[in-house]
Coordinates of C-alpha atoms and ligand atoms in Angstrom, one line a residue:
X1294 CA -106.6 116.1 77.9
X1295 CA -107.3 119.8 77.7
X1296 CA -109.2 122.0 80.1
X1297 CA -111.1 123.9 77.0
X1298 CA -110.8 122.0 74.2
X1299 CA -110.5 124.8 71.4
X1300 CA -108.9 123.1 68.9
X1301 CA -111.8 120.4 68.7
X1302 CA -113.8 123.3 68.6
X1303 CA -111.7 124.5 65.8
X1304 CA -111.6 121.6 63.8
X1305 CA -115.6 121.2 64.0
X1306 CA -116.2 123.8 62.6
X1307 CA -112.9 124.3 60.2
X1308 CA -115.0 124.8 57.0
X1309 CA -116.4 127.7 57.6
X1310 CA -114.2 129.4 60.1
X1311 CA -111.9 129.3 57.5
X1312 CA -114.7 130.5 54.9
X1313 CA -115.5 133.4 56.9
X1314 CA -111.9 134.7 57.7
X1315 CA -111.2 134.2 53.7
X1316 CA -114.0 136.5 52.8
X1317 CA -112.6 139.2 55.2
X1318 CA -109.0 139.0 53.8
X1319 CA -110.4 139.2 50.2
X1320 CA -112.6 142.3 51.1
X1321 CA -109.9 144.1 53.1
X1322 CA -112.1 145.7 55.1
X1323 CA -110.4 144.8 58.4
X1324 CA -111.9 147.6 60.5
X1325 CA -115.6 148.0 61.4
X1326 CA -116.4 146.1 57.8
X1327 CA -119.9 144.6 57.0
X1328 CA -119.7 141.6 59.7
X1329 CA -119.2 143.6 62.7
X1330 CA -122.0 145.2 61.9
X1331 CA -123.7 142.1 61.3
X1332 CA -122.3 140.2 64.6
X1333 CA -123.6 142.9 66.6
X1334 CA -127.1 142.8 65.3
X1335 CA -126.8 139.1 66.1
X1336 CA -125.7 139.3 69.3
X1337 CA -128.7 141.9 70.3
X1338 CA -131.6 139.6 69.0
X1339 CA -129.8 136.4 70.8
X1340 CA -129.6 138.6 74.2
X1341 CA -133.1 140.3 73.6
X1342 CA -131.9 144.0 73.9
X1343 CA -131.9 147.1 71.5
X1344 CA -128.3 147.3 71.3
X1345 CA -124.9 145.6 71.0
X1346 CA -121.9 147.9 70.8
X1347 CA -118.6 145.4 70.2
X1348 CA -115.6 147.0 71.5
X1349 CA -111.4 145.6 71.9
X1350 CA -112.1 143.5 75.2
X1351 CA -114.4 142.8 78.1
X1352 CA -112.3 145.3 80.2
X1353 CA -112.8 147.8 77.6
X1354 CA -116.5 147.1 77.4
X1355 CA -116.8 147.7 81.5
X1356 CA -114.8 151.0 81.7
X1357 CA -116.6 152.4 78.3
X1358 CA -119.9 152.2 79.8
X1359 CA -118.7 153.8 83.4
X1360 CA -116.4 156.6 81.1
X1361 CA -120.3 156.9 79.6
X1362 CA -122.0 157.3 82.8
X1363 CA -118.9 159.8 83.7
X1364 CA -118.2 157.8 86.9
X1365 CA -114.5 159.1 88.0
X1366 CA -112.9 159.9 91.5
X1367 CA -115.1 159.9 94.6
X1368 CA -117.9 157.5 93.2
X1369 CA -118.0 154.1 94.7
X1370 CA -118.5 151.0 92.5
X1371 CA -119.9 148.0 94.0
X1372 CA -118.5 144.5 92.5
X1373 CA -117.6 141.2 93.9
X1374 CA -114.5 140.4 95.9
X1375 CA -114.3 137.1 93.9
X1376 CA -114.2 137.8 90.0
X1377 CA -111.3 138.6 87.7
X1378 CA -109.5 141.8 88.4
X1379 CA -111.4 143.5 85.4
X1380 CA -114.6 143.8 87.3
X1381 CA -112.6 145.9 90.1
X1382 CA -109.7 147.5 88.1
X1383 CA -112.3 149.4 85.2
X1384 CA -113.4 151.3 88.1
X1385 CA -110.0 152.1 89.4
X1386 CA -109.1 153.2 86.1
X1387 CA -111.2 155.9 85.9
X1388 CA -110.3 157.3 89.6
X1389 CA -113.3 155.9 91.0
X1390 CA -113.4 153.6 94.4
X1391 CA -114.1 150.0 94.2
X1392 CA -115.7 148.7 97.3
X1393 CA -116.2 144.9 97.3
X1394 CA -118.7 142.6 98.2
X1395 CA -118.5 139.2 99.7
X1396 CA -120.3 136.0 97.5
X1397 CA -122.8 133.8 98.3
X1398 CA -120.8 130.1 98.4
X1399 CA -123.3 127.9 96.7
X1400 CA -123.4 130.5 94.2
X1401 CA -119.7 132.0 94.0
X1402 CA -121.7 135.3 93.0
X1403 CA -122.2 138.5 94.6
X1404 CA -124.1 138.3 97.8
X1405 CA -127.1 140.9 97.9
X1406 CA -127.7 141.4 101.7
X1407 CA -123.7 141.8 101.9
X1408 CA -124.2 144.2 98.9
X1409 CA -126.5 146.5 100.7
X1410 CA -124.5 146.4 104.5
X1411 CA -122.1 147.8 101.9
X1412 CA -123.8 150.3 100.8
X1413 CA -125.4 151.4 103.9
X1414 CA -121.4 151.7 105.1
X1415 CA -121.0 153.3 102.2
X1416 CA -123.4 156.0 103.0
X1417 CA -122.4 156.2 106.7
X1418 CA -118.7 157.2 105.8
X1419 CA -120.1 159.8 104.2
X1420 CA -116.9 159.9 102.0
X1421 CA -117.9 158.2 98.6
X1422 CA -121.3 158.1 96.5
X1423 CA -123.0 155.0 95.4
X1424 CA -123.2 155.0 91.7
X1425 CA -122.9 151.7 90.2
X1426 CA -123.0 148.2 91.1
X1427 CA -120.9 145.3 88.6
X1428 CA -122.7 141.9 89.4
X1429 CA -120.6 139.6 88.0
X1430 CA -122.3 136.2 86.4
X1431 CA -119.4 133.9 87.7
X1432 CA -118.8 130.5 86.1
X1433 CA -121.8 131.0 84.1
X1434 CA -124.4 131.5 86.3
X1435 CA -126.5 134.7 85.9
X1436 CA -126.0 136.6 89.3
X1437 CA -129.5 137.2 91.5
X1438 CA -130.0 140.3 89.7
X1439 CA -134.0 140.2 90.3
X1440 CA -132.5 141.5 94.1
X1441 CA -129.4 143.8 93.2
X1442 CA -132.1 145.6 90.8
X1443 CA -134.2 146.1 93.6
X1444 CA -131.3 147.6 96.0
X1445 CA -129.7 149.7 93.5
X1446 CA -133.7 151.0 93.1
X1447 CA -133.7 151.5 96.4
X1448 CA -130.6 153.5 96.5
X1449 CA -131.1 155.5 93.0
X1450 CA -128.0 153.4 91.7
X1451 CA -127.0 152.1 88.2
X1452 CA -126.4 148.2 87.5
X1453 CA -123.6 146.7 85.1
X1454 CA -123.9 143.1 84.4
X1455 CA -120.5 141.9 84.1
X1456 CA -121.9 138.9 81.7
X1457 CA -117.9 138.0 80.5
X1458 CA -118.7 134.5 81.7
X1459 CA -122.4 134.9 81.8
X1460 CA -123.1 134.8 78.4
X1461 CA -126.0 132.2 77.2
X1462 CA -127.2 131.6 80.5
X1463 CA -130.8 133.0 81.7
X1464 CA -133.2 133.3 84.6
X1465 CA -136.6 132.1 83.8
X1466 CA -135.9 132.8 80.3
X1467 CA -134.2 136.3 80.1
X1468 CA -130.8 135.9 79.0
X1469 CA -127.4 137.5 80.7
X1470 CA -126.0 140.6 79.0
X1471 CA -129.8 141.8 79.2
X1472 CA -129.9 142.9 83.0
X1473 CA -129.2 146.0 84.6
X1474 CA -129.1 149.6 82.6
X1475 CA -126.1 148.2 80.6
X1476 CA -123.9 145.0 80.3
X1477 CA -121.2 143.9 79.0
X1478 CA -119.1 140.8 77.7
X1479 CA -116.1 139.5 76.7
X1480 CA -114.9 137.3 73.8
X1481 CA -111.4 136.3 74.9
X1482 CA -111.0 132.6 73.8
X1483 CA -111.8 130.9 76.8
X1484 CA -114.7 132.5 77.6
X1485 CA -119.0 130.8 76.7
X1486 CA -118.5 132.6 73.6
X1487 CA -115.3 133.0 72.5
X1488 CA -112.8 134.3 69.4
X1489 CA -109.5 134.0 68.6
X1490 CA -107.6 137.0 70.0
X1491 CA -109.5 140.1 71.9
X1492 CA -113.2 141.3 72.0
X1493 CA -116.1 142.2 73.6
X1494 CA -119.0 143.9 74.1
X1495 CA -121.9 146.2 75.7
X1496 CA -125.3 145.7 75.4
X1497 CA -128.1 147.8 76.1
X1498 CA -131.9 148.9 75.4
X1499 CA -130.8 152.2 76.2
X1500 CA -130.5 154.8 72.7
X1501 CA -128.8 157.8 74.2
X1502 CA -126.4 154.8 76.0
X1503 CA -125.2 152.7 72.7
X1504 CA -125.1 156.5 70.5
X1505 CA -122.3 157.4 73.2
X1506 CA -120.4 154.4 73.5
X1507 CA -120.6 154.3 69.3
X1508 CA -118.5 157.6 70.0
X1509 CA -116.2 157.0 73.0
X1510 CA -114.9 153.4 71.4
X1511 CA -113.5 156.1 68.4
X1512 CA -112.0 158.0 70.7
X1513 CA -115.1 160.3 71.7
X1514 CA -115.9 161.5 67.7
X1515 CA -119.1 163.5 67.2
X1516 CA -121.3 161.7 64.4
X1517 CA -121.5 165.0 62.4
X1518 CA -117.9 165.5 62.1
X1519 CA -115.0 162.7 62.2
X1520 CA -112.3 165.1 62.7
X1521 CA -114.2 166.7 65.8
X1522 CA -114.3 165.0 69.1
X1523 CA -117.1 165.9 71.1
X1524 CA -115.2 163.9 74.6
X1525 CA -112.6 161.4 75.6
X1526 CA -113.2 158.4 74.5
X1527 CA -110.7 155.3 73.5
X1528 CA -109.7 153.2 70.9
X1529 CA -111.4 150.1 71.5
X1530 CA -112.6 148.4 68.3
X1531 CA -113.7 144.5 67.2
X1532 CA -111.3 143.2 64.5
X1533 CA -113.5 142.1 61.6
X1534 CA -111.8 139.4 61.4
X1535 CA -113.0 138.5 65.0
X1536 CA -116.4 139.4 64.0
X1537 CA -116.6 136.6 61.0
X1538 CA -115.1 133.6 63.3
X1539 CA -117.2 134.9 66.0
X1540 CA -120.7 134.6 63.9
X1541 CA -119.6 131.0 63.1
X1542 CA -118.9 130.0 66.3
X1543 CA -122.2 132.1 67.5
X1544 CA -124.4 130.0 65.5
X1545 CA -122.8 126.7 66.9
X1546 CA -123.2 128.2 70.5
X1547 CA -126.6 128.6 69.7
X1548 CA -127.4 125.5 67.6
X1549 CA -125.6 123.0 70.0
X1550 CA -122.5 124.2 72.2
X1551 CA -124.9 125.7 74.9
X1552 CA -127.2 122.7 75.2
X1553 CA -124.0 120.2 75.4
X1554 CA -122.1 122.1 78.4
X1555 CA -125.3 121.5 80.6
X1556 CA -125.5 117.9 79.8
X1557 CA -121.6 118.1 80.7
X1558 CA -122.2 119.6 83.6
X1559 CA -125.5 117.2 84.2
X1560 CA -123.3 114.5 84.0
X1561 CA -120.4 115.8 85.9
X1562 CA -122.9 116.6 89.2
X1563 CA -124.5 113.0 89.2
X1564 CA -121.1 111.4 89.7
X1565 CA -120.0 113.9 91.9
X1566 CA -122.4 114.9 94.0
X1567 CA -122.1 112.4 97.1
X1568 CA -118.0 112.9 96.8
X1569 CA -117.7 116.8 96.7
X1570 CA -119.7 119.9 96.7
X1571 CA -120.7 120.3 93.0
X1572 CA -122.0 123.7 91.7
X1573 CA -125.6 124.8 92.8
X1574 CA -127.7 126.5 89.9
X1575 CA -130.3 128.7 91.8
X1576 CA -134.0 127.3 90.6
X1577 CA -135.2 129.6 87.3
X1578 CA -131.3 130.0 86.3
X1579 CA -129.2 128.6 83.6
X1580 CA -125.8 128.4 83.8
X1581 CA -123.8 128.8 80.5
X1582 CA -120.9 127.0 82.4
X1583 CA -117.8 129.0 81.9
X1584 CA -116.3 127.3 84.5
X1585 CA -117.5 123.3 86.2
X1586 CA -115.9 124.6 90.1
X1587 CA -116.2 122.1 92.7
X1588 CA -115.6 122.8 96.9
X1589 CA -112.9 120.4 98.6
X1590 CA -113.0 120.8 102.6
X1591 CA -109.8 122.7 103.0
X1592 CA -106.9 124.0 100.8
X1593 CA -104.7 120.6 102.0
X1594 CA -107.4 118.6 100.4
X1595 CA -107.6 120.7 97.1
X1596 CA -104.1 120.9 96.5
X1597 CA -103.5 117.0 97.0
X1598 CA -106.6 116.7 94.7
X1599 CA -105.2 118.8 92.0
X1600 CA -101.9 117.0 91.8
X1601 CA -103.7 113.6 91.8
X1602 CA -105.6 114.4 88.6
X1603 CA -102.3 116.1 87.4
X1604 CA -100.8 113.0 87.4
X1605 CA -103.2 111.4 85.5
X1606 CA -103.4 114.1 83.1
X1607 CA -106.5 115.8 83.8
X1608 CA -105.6 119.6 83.8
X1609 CA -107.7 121.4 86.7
X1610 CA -107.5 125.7 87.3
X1611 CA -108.1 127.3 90.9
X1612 CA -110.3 130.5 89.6
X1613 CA -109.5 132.6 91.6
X1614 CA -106.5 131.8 93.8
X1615 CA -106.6 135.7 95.5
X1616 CA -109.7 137.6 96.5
X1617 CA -109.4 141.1 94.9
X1618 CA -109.2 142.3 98.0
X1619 CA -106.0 140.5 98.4
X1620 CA -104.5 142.4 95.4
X1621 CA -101.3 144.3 95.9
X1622 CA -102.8 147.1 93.8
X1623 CA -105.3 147.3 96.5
X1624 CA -103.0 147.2 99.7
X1625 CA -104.0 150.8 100.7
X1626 CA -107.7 150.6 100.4
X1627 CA -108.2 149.2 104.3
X1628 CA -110.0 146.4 103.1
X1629 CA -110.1 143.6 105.7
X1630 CA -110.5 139.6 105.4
X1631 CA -113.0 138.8 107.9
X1632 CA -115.5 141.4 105.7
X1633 CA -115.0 138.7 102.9
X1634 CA -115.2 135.3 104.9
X1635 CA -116.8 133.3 101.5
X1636 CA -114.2 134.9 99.3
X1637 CA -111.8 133.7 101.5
X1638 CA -113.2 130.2 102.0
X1639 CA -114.0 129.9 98.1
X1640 CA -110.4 130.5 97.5
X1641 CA -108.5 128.0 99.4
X1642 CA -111.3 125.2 98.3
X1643 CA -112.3 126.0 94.6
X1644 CA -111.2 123.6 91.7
X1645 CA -112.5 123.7 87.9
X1646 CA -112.4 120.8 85.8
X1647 CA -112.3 120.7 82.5
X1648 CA -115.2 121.8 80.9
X1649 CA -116.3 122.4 77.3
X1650 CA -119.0 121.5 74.5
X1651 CA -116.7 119.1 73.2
X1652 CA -116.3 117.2 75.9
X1653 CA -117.1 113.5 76.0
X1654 CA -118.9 110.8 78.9
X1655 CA -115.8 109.0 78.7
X1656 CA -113.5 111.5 79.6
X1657 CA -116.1 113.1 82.3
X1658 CA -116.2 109.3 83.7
X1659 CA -112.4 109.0 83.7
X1660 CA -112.3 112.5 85.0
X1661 CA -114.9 111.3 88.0
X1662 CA -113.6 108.1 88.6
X1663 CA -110.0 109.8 89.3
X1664 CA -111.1 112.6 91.4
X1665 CA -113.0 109.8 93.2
X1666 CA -109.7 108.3 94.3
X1667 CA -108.2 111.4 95.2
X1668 CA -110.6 112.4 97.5
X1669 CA -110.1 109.5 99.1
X1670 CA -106.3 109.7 99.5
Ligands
PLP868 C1 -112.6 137.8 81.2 C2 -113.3 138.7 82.1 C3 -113.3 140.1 82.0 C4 -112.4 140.8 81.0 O1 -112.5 140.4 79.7 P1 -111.2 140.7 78.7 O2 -111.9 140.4 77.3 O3 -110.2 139.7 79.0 O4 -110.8 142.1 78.9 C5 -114.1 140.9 82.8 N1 -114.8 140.3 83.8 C6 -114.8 139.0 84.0 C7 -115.7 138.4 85.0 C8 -114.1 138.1 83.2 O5 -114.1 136.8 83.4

């Protein structure tokens, strides 16, 4: 058994991945050619916002749109202490402070009255400014970005929705990647919607926005001249190969991929639910289910767990074994464990199964009946 299943994925759709990637090697135009172009007028309509600017990665996409806002050294970013390093280090990059903020445990996202005793210490210090916060849509689900909107109103600050694993999911019909000033994704193979190498994303309704990330992805090039550079940007492109498989396996998202891995997840929840804590989707959201993450009781419980499946060949992932706050890279920044006591808790008792549009009842019933047993052990 796999826990992503991509070459089923593959092979469903064979005919006209291959067909796609064909017509890009017999066109040779490997860089910003026609389906890029294409993709990314796609991916704007699906999302329901003005703008998609594709980029190299989802790390990319996150520090593009902070290099855009010029965020640098002595501006604070507000993210979640429980999200990959990406959502953190795109701030650190550009000189800028993260300061993290403990999740909500039904929800694994961002907590917003923990985000705004943040800020308010923030302010207090009276050594950083509150510029930005990067919700993160964990697992899938949207983040409560109805309340971060209103706090980062409240505070004059900018929001960018960290939709990498968001992607396809909605509250009460809008769709992640469409919150906030800005968002961004990522299409790294494992991810909702996913390619077969590096890409990702930024979406906004914002003009002035997707005119200047058009010219900091090309290394900060004014639109007059090529050979003039009007700021700093980077290099940060989508393949066009990437762009071709990625409009195939778009299409399949949206015709059947997305509605599968909630009956997965359906499934998953009514055999679970008595046996372990199964993931809670806040009423009015959708998950696109990145990740299926149960809670054990304690790590002792989890790790026995894990092994039990192993044994019987079910592949599980602990996402994410460290809190960022935990990171070595951050071992200077003062941050303290008992500001993050969900983060901590989440990560000694998370487990993902496997979880993908190909999966089958039968191996979601073998899947339950084993973790079943091994709770009980
Ligand atoms: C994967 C991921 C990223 C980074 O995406 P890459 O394409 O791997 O650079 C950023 N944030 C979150 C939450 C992610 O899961």
């Amino acid at each position: 058994m796999t826990f992503r299943d991509l070459k089923a994925q593959y092979h469903a759709l064979e005919a006209d991945i291959d067909k796609s990637i064909k017509e890009v090697l017999n066109s040779s135009a490997f860089i910003l050619g026609k389906p890029v172009q294409e993709l990314e007028k796609e991916l704007a309509d699906y999302v329901g916002v003005e703008h998609c600017v594709s980029c190299g990665n989802g790390t990319d996409a996150l520090q593009l749109v902070l290099m855009a806002w010029g965020i640098g050294k002595g501006d604070a970013v507000f993210t979640s202490d429980f999200t990959y390093f990406a959502s953190a280090g795109a701030a650190s990059v550009l000189g800028a402070s993260p300061v993290l903020v403990d999740i909500d445990l039904n929800t694994f996202n961002m907590d917003p009255a923990d985000l705004e005793r943040k800020i308010i210490k923030t302010l207090g210090e009276g050594k950083l400014v509150p510029k930005v916060i990067i919700p993160v849509d964990l697992f899938g689900q949207p983040a409560q970005h109805h309340e971060i909107q209103d706090i980062a109103d409240k505070y004059g600050m900018k929001v960018l929705e960290d939709g990498a694993q968001g992607f396809g999911g909605t509250i009460k019909g809008r769709r992640a990647c469409s919150f906030g000033d800005a968002a961004t994704t990522s299409f790294f193979p494992a991810k909702p919607l996913g390619c077969y190498g590096d890409g990702g994303a930024v979406f906004t309704n914002n003009d002035d926005l997707a005119e200047t990330l058009q010219s900091l992805r090309a290394q900060g090039r004014s639109s007059e001249d090529k050979y003039d550079n009007r700021a700093i940007g980077i290099n940060s492109r989508l393949d066009t190969l990437q762009a071709a498989i990625l409009k195939v396996k778009l299409n399949a998202f949206k015709r059947y991929e997305l509605i599968n891995v909630n009956k997965a997840a359906e499934m998953y929840t009514e055999r679970l639910k008595e046996i372990v804590k199964t993931p809670v989707v806040l009423s009015g959201h959708i998950s696109s289910w990145a990740q299926y993450t149960i809670r054990l009781e304690n790590r002792e419980q989890r790790d026995v767990v894990q092994k039990a499946l192993k044994e019987k060949d079910i592949p599980s992932m602990i996402y994410y074994p460290r809190a960022i706050h935990r990171q070595t890279a951050y071992a200077d920044f003062g941050f303290k464990d008992e500001d993050y006591k969900n983060t901590m808790e989440a990560v000694e008792t998370v487990l993902s199964l496997p979880m993908h549009p190909y999966l089958e009842e039968k191996d979601i019933e073998y899947i339950s009946q084993n973790l079943k047993e091994a709770v009980k052990k």
